[in-house]
Tab-separated table of C-alpha atoms and ligand atoms in Angstrom:
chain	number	residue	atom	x	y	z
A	1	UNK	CA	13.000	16.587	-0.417
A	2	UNK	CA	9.506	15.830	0.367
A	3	UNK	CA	7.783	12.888	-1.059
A	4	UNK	CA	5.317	13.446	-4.039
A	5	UNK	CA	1.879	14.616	-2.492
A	6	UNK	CA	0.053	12.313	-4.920
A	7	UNK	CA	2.015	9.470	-3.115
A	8	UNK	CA	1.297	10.066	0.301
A	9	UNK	CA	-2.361	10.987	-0.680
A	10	UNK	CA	-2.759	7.473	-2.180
A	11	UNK	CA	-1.417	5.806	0.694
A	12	UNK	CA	-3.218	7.442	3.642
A	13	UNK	CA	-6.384	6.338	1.738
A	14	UNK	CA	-4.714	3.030	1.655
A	15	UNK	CA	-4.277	2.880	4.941
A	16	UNK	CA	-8.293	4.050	5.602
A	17	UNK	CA	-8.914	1.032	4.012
A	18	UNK	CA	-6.933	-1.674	5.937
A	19	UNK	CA	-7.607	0.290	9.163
A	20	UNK	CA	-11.777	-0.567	8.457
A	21	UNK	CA	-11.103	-3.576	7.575
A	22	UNK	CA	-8.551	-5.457	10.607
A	23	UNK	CA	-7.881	-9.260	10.931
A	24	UNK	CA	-6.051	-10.719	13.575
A	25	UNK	CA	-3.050	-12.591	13.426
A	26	UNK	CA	-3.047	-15.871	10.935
A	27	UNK	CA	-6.408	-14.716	9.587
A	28	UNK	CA	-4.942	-11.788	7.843
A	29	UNK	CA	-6.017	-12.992	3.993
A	30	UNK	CA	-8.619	-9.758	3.070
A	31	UNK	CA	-5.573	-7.682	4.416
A	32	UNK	CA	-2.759	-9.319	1.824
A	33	UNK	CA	-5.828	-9.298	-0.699
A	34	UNK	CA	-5.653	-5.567	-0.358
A	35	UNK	CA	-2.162	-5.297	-0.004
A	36	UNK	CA	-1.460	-6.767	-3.546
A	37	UNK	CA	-4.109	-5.247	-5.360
A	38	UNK	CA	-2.284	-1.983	-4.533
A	39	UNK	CA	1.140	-2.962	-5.186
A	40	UNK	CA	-0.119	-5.059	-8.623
A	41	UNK	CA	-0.923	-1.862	-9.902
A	42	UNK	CA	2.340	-0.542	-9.358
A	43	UNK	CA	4.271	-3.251	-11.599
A	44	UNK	CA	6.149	-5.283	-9.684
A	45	UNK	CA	8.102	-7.637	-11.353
A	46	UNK	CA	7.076	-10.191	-9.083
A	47	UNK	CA	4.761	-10.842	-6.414
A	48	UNK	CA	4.465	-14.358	-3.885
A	49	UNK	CA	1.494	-14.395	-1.932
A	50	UNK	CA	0.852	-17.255	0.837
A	51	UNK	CA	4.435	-16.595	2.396
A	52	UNK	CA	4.336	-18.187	5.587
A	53	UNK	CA	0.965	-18.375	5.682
A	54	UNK	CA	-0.693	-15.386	4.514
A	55	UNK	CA	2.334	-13.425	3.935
A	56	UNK	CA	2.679	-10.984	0.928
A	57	UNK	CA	6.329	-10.272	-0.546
A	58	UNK	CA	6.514	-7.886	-3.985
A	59	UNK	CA	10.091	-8.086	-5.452
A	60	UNK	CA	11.285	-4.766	-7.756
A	61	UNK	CA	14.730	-5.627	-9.737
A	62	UNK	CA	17.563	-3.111	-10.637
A	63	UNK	CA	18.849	-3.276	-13.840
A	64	UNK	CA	21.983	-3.906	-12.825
A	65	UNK	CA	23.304	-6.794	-9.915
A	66	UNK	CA	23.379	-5.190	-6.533
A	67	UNK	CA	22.601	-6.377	-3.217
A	68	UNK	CA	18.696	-7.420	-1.797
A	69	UNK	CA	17.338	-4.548	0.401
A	70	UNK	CA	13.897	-5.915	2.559
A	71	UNK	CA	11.625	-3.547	4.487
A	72	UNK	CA	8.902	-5.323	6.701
A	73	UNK	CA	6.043	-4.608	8.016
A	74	UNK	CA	3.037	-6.638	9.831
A	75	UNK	CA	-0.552	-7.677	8.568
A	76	UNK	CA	-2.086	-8.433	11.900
A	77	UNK	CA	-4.432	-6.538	13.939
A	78	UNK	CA	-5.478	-7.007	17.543
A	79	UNK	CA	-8.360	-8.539	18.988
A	80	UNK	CA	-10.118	-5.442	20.610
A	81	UNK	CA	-12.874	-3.172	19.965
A	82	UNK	CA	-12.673	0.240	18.848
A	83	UNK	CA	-14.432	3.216	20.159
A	84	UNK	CA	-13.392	5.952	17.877
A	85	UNK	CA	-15.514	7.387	15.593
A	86	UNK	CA	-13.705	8.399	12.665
A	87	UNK	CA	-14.706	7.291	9.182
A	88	UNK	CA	-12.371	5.033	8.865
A	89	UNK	CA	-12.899	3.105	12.460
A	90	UNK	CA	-13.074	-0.940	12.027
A	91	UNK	CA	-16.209	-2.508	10.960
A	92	UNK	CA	-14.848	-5.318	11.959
A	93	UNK	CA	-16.606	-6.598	15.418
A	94	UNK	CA	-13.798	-6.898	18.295
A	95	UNK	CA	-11.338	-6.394	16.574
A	96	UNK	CA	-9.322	-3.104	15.445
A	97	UNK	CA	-5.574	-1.892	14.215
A	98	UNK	CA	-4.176	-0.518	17.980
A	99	UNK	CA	-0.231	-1.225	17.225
A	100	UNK	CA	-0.249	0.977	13.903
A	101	UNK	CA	0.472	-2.080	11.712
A	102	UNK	CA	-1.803	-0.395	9.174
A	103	UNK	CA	0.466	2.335	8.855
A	104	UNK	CA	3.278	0.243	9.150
A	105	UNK	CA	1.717	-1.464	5.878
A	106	UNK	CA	0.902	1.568	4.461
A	107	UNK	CA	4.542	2.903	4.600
A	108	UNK	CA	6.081	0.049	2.946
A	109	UNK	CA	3.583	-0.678	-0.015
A	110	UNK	CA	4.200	3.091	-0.991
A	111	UNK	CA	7.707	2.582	-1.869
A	112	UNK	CA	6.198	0.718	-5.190
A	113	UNK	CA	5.014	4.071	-6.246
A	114	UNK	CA	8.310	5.491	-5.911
A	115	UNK	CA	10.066	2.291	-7.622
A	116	UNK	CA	7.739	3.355	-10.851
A	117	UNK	CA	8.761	6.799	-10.839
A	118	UNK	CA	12.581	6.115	-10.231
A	119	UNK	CA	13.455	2.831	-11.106
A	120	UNK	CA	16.310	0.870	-9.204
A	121	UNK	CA	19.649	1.140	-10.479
A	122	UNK	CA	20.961	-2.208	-9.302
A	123	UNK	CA	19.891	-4.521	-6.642
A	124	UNK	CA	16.629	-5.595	-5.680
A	125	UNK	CA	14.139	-4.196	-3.282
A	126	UNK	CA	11.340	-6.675	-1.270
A	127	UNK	CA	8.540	-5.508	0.105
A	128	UNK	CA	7.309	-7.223	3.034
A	129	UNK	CA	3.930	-8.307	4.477
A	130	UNK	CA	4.452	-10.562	7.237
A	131	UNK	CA	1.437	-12.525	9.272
A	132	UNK	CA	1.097	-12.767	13.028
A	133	UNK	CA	3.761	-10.636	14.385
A	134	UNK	CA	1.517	-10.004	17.821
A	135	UNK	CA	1.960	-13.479	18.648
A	136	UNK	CA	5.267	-13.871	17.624
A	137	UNK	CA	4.581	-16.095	14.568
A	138	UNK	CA	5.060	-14.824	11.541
A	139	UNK	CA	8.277	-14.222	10.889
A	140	UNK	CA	8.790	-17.747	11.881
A	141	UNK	CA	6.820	-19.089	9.809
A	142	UNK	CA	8.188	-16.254	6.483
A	143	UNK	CA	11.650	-18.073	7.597
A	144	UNK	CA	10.760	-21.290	7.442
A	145	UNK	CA	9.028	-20.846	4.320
A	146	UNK	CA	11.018	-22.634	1.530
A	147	UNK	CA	10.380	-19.868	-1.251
A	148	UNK	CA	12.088	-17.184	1.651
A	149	UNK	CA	15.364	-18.399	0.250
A	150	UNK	CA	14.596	-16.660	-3.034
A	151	UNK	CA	14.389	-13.142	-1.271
A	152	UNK	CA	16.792	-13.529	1.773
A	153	UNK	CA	17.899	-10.104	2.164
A	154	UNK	CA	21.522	-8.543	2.381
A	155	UNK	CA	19.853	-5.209	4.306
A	156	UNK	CA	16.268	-5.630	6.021
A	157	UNK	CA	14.598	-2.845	7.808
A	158	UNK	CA	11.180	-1.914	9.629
A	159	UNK	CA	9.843	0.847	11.532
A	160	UNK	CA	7.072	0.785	14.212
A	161	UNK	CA	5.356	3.753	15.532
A	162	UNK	CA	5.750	4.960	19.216
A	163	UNK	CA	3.578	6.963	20.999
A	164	UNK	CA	4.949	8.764	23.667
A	165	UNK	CA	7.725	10.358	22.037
A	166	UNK	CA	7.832	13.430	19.232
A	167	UNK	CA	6.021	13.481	16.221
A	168	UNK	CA	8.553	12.215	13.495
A	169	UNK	CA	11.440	11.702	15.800
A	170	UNK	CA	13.435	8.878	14.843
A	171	UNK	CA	14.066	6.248	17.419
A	172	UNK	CA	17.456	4.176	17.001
A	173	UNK	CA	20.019	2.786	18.960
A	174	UNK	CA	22.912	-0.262	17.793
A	175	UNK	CA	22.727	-3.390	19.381
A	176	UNK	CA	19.335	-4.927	21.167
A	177	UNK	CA	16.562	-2.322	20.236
A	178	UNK	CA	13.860	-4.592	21.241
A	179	UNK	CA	14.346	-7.772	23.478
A	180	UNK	CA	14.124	-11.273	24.099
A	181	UNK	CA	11.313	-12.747	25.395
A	182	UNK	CA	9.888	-15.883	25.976
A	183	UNK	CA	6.041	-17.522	28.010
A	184	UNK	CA	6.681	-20.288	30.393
A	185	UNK	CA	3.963	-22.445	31.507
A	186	UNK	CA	4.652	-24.418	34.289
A	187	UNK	CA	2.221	-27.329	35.340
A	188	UNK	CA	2.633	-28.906	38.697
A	189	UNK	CA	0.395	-32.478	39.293
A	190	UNK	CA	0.067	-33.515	42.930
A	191	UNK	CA	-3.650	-35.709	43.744
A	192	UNK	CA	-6.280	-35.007	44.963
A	193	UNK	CA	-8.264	-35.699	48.070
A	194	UNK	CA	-10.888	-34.490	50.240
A	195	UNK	CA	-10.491	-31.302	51.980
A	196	UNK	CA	-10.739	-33.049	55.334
A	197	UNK	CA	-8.175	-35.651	54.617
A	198	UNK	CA	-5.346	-33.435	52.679
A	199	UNK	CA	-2.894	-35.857	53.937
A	200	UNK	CA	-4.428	-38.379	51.579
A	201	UNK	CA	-3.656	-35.860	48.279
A	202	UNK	CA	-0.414	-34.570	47.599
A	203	UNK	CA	-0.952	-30.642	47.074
A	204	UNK	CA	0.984	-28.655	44.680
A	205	UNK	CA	0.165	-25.462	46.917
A	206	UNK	CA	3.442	-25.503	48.619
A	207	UNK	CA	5.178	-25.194	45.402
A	208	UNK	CA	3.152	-22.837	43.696
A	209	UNK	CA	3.538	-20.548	47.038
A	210	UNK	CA	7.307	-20.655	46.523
A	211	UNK	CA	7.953	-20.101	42.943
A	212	UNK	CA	5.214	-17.472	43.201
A	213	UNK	CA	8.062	-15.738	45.190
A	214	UNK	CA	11.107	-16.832	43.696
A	215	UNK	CA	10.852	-16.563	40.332
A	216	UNK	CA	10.541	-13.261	40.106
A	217	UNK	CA	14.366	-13.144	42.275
A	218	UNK	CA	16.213	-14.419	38.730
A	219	UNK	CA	15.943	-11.305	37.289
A	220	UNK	CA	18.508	-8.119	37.905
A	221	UNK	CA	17.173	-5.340	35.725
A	222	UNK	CA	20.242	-3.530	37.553
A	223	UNK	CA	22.566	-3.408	34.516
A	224	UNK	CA	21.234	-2.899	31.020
A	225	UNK	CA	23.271	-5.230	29.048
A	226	UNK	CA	22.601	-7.426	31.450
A	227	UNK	CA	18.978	-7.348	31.944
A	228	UNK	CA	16.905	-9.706	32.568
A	229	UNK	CA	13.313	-10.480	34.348
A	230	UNK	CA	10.440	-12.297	34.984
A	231	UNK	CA	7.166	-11.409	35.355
A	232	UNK	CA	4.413	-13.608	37.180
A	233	UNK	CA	1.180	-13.266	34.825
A	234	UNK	CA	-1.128	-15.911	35.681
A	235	UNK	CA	-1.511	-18.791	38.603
A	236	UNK	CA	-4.206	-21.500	38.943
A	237	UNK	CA	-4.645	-24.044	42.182
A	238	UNK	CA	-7.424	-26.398	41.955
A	239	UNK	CA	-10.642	-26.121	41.798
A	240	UNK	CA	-13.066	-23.481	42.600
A	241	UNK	CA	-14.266	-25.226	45.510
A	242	UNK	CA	-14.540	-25.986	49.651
A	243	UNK	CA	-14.110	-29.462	49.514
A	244	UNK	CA	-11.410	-30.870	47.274
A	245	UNK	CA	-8.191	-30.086	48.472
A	246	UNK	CA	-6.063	-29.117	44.910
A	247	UNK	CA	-4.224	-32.206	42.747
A	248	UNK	CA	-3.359	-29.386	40.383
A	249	UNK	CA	-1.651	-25.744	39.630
A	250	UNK	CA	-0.085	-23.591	37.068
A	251	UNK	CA	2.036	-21.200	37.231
A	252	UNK	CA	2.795	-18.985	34.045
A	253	UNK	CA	5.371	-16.244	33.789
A	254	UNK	CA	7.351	-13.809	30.843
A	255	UNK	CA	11.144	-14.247	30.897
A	256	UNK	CA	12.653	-11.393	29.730
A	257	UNK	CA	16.387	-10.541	28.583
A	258	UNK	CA	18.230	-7.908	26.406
A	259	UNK	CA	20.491	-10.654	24.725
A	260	UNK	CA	19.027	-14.267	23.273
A	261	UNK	CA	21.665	-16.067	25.007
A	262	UNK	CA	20.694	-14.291	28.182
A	263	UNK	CA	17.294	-15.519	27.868
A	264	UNK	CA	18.458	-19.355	27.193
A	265	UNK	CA	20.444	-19.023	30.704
A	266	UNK	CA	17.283	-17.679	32.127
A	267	UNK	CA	14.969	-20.666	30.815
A	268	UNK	CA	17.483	-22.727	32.155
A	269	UNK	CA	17.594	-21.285	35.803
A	270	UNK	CA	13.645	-20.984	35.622
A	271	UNK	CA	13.218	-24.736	35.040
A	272	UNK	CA	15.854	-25.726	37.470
A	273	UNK	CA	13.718	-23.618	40.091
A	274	UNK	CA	10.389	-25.319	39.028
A	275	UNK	CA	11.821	-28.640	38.920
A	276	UNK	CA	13.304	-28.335	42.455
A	277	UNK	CA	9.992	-27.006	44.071
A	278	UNK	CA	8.419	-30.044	41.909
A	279	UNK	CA	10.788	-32.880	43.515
A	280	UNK	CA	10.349	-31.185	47.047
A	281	UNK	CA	6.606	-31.338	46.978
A	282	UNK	CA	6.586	-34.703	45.130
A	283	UNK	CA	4.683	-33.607	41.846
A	284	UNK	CA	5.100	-34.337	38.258
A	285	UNK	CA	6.142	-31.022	36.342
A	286	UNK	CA	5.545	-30.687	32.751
A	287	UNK	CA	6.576	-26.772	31.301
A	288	UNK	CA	5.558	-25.595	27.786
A	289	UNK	CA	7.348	-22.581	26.147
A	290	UNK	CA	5.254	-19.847	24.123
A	291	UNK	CA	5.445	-16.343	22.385
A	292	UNK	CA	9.304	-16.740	21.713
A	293	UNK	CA	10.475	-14.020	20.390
A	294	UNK	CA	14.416	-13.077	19.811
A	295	UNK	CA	16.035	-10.029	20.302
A	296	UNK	CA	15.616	-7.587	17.707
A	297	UNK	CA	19.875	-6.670	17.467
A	298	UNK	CA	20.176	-3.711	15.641
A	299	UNK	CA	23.533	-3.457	12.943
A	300	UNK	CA	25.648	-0.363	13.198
A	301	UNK	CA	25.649	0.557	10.037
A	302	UNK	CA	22.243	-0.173	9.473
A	303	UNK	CA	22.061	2.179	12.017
A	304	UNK	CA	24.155	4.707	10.616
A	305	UNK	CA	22.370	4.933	7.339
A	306	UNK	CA	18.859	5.157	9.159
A	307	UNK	CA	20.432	8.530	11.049
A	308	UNK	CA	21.937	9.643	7.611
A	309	UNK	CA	18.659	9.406	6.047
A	310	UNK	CA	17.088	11.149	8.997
A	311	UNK	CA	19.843	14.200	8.954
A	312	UNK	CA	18.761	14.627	5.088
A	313	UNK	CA	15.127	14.988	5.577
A	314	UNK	CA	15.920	17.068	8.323
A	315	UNK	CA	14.794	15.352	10.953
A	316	UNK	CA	15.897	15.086	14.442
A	317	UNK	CA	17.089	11.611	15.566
A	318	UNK	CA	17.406	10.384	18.870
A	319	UNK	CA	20.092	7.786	20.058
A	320	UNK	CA	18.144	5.592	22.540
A	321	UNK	CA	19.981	5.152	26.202
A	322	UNK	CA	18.023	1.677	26.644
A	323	UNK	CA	16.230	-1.202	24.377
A	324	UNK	CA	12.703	-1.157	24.544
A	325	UNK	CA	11.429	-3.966	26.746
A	326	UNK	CA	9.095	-5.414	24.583
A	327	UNK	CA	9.526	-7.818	22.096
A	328	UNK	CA	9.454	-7.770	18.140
A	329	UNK	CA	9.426	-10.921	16.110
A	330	UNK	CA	11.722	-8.731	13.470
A	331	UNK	CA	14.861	-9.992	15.358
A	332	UNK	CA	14.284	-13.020	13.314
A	333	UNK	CA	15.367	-11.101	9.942
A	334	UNK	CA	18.321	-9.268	11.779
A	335	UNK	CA	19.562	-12.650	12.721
A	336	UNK	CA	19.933	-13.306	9.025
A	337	UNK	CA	20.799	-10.294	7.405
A	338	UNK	CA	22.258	-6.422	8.413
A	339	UNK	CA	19.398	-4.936	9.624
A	340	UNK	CA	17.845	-2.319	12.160
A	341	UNK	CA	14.280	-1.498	13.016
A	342	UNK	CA	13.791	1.845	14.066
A	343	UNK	CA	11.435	4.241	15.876
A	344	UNK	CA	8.883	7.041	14.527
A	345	UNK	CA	7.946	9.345	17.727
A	346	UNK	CA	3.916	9.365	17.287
A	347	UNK	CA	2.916	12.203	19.813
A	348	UNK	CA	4.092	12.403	23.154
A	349	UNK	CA	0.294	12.631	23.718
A	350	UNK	CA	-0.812	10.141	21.624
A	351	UNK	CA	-2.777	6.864	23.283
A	352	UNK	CA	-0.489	4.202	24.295
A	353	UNK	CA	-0.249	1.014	21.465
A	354	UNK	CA	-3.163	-1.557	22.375
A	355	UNK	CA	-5.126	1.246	23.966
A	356	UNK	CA	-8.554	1.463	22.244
A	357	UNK	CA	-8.405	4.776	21.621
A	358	UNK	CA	-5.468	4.512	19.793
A	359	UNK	CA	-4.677	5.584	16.220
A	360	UNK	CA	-2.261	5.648	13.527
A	361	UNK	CA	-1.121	8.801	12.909
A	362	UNK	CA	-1.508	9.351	9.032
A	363	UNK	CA	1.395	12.437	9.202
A	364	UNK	CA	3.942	9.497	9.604
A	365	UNK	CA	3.282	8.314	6.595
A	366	UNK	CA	5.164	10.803	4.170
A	367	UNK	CA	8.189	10.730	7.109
A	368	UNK	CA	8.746	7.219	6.974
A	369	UNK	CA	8.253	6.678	3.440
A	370	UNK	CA	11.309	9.643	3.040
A	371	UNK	CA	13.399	7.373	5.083
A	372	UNK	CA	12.784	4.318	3.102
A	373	UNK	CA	13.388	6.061	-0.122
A	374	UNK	CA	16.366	7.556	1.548
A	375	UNK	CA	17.585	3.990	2.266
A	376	UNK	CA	16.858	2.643	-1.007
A	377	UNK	CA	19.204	6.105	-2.895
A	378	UNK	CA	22.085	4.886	0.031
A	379	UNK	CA	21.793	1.492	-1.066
A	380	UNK	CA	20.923	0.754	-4.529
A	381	UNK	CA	21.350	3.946	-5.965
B	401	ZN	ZN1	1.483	-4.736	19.099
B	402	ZN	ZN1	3.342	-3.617	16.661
């Protein structure tokens, strides 16, 4: 059964409005403003607002005791400019919704619609509005808030958007659906000297010439389960300059694994490698860790009811043969309760996520809000 017209009318102009109006990550308070001004006038019976920063959660009780179902989504958009020219493109300078968080938004805050029309039986439902999911942040900080106690969740889902694939094709697979990932800075100090007396200086350029090369070698994207890599993204040696041979470098790469304790073994084997080329060359090493993010590990029967859902809304499902490679910071809410984020094909046309081009597509809307209310009957009904 399709969901009410009414509904999905509503939220598409809901979405409009948080897709004119993006914030990036942390700075996401006009967005949560929004966000519960909707959901307020759908009767919650409670709403917390600041959740790990400026995180939104709206809590809808069943009349009888039954177990806590949480479906996340993400406040944050990204920091770059939009060309379209629909009426509803950012008028917000730089910045613009290109990962679909609006409709990700969107998609949860119209289950309180349906919660007013068909009340929970038992249990409770949260709706959630994290922060700063694009730099890995905010569910951190949701977790480490002391009022996320009150709504830990016994089931937790989320769904993001993926271009590339069919329109309303559901994306799942058990086990890692997104990965591990993790930034490693690397700072090498040598000295200094003048470029005609190197001899004087002790240059990090050695180094940085070798790990350039053999980082990259501890990964083996060979097996799946296996997988891990690393990916060089930035270097720096010295100065800009002709006559100061370099004191100084960086070196900054991803590390990149399907399984978190994968990933700790690969930190481990990265700094061993930096610290060696450090000792050989004489330098001090200092290495700084950023963007973690765990691996989103999808339950099986988390699973199982997101394909059931599917199957009664008709739609076709697709078992994935490999995690996606990027990273989600939802792994953080699987690690604590069941849980499985899932896919919703958005065009195998459609402009890649972070393209500037790229756009929501407002048909998802009434597909994943089926699946959620699908969830919720499974669950709590
Ligand atoms: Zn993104
Ligand atoms: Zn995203």
């Amino acid at each position: 059964m399709a969901v009410d017209t009414s509904i999905v009318r509503d939220a598409v102009a809901l979405r409009h409005q948080l897709h004119r109006q993006p914030e990036i990550s942390n700075r996401e308070t006009g967005t949560a403003r929004a966000i519960v001004d909707f959901v307020r006038d759908h009767r919650p019976d409670e709403v917390i607002t600041g959740l790990g920063g400026t995180g939104v959660a709206a809590i809808y009780r069943g009349a009888a005791p039954g177990p806590t179902v949480l479906f996340r989504s993400e406040l944050d958009a990204l920091p770059i400019d939009e060309p379209n020219d629909f009426g509803h493109r950012s008028q917000h300078a730089h910045v613009s919704h290109k990962c679909g968080h609006d409709g990700h938004m969107t998609m949860v805050a119209a289950i309180a619609p349906l919660l007013v029309r068909s009340p929970l039986a038992r249990g409770r439902v949260v709706l959630l509005f994290q922060p700063a999911e694009e730099t890995g942040d905010g569910a951190a900080a949701i977790r480490r808030d002391p009022r996320f106690a009150a709504i830990a969740p016994d089931y937790c889902f989320a769904i993001h958007n993926m271009p590339g694939y069919p329109l309303h094709q559901v994306l799942t697979r058990e086990g890692t659906f997104a990965m591990a990932s993790v930034g490693m800075a690397a700072r090498l100090e040598g000295r200094t000297s003048h470029a005609s007396q190197p001899e004087l200086g002790v240059s990090p350029a050695s180094a940085v010439a070798s790990l350039l090369g053999e980082l990259p070698s501890l990964g083996d994207t060979s097996d799946i389960d296996q997988f891990r890599l690393v990916t060089l993204t930035h270097a720096t040696l010295g100065e800009r300059s002709f006559g100061i041979a370099p004191g100084v470098a960086e070196v900054l790469a991803t590390l990149r694994a399907a399984k978190d304790s994968d990933l700790q073994s690969l930190k481990t084997r990265a700094v061993a490698m930096v610290t060696q080329a450090a000792k050989a060359a004489n330098l001090s090493l200092d290495v700084q860790w950023h963007d973690d993010f765990a691996a989103t590990m999808n339950d099986p029967e988390a699973v199982r009811l997101i394909v059931a859902a599917a199957e009664s809304l008709g739609l076709h499902s697709q078992r994935l043969p490999q995690p996606f490679r990027w990273s989600e910071d939802f792994g953080l809410f699987t690690q604590v309760s069941k849980g499985a984020m899932f896919g919703l094909g958005a065009g195998v046309d459609a402009p890649a996520l972070h393209s500037p081009d790229y756009d929501f597509p407002d048909e998802l809307i009434g597909t994943g809000l089926g699946i959620y209310r699908e969830l919720i009957a499974k669950l709590l009904g």
